[in-house]
């Protein structure tokens, strides 16, 4: 996952021109958020490092939420949002993301052409 700051990603988000770009960027931000979210456990609560990591995680969460809303809206417009009570975002967006070449890799959005590579690393 490329090392990218929230500010760099905000610039990229500002230049989105198509649904395909939106989906690619959403998948990246979604995966990045969940990847770094786990880092919080590496820091002792109350330390400067912990507070800094919390701020970074919150910033990525905000990006993910904003992009998630845009992706949900696009999925509704295309009639590809699964509206089912009690199911999470990944399941709701499954058909929509599939249309744009992504599948659910146990909570990670994975490009279909990278599935075999992902499965190899799971073993």
Coordinates of C-alpha atoms in Angstrom, one line a residue:
X1 CA 0.0 0.0 0.0
X2 CA 1.7 3.2 -1.1
X3 CA 2.7 5.6 1.7
X4 CA 0.4 8.5 1.2
X5 CA -0.7 11.3 3.5
X6 CA -4.3 12.4 4.0
X7 CA -3.5 15.7 2.4
X8 CA -2.1 14.0 -0.7
X9 CA -5.3 11.8 -0.9
X10 CA -7.5 14.9 -0.5
X11 CA -5.8 16.4 -3.6
X12 CA -6.5 13.2 -5.5
X13 CA -10.1 13.1 -4.3
X14 CA -10.6 16.6 -5.5
X15 CA -9.6 15.5 -9.0
X16 CA -12.1 12.5 -9.3
X17 CA -13.7 12.6 -12.8
X18 CA -15.5 9.3 -13.1
X19 CA -17.3 6.6 -11.1
X20 CA -14.4 4.3 -11.9
X21 CA -11.9 6.7 -10.3
X22 CA -14.2 7.1 -7.4
X23 CA -14.4 3.4 -6.8
X24 CA -10.6 2.9 -7.1
X25 CA -9.9 5.7 -4.7
X26 CA -12.6 4.5 -2.3
X27 CA -11.1 1.0 -2.3
X28 CA -7.6 2.4 -1.6
X29 CA -8.9 4.7 1.3
X30 CA -11.1 1.9 2.8
X31 CA -8.2 -0.5 2.8
X32 CA -5.7 2.1 4.1
X33 CA -8.0 3.0 7.0
X34 CA -8.4 -0.6 8.1
X35 CA -4.7 -1.2 7.6
X36 CA -3.6 1.7 9.8
X37 CA -6.5 1.4 12.3
X38 CA -4.8 -1.6 13.8
X39 CA -1.6 0.4 14.5
X40 CA -3.2 2.1 17.5
X41 CA -2.4 -1.0 19.6
X42 CA 1.3 -0.4 19.1
X43 CA 1.2 2.8 21.2
X44 CA 0.6 3.4 24.9
X45 CA -2.6 5.4 25.6
X46 CA -1.9 9.0 26.5
X47 CA 1.4 9.4 24.8
X48 CA 2.1 11.9 22.0
X49 CA 2.6 9.0 19.6
X50 CA -0.8 7.5 20.5
X51 CA -2.5 10.9 20.1
X52 CA -0.8 11.4 16.8
X53 CA -1.8 8.0 15.5
X54 CA -5.4 8.6 16.7
X55 CA -5.5 11.8 14.7
X56 CA -4.2 10.1 11.6
X57 CA -6.7 7.3 12.0
X58 CA -9.6 9.8 12.4
X59 CA -8.5 11.7 9.3
X60 CA -8.5 8.5 7.2
X61 CA -11.8 7.5 8.7
X62 CA -13.3 10.8 7.7
X63 CA -12.1 10.4 4.1
X64 CA -13.4 6.8 4.1
X65 CA -16.8 8.0 5.3
X66 CA -17.1 10.8 2.8
X67 CA -16.0 8.6 -0.1
X68 CA -18.3 5.8 1.2
X69 CA -21.3 8.2 1.0
X70 CA -20.4 9.1 -2.5
X71 CA -20.0 5.4 -3.5
X72 CA -23.3 4.5 -1.9
X73 CA -25.0 7.3 -3.8
X74 CA -23.4 6.0 -7.1
X75 CA -24.5 2.5 -6.2
X76 CA -28.1 3.7 -5.6
X77 CA -28.1 5.6 -8.9
X78 CA -26.9 2.4 -10.7
X79 CA -29.4 0.2 -8.9
X80 CA -26.6 -1.9 -7.4
X81 CA -26.9 -1.2 -3.7
X82 CA -28.0 -4.2 -1.6
X83 CA -30.4 -2.8 0.9
X84 CA -30.6 -5.4 3.6
X85 CA -31.1 -4.7 7.3
X86 CA -28.1 -5.6 9.4
X87 CA -25.6 -6.1 6.7
X88 CA -22.4 -4.0 6.5
X89 CA -21.1 -1.7 3.9
X90 CA -19.0 -4.4 2.2
X91 CA -22.1 -6.6 1.6
X92 CA -24.2 -3.6 0.6
X93 CA -21.7 -2.5 -2.0
X94 CA -20.7 -6.0 -3.3
X95 CA -22.6 -5.9 -6.6
X96 CA -21.6 -2.3 -7.3
X97 CA -17.9 -2.9 -6.5
X98 CA -17.9 -6.1 -8.6
X99 CA -19.1 -4.1 -11.6
X100 CA -15.9 -2.0 -11.2
X101 CA -13.6 -5.0 -10.8
X102 CA -13.4 -5.4 -7.0
X103 CA -14.4 -8.2 -4.8
X104 CA -14.6 -8.7 -1.0
X105 CA -11.3 -10.2 0.2
X106 CA -12.4 -10.8 3.8
X107 CA -13.2 -7.1 4.4
X108 CA -10.6 -5.7 2.0
X109 CA -11.5 -4.5 -1.5
X110 CA -9.3 -6.4 -3.9
X111 CA -9.1 -6.0 -7.7
X112 CA -10.3 -9.2 -9.3
X113 CA -7.0 -9.4 -11.2
X114 CA -5.1 -9.5 -7.9
X115 CA -7.2 -12.3 -6.3
X116 CA -4.8 -15.1 -7.0
X117 CA -1.9 -13.0 -5.6
X118 CA -4.0 -12.3 -2.4
X119 CA -4.9 -16.0 -2.0
X120 CA -1.2 -17.0 -2.3
X121 CA -0.3 -14.6 0.6
X122 CA -3.0 -16.0 2.8
X123 CA -1.5 -19.5 2.8

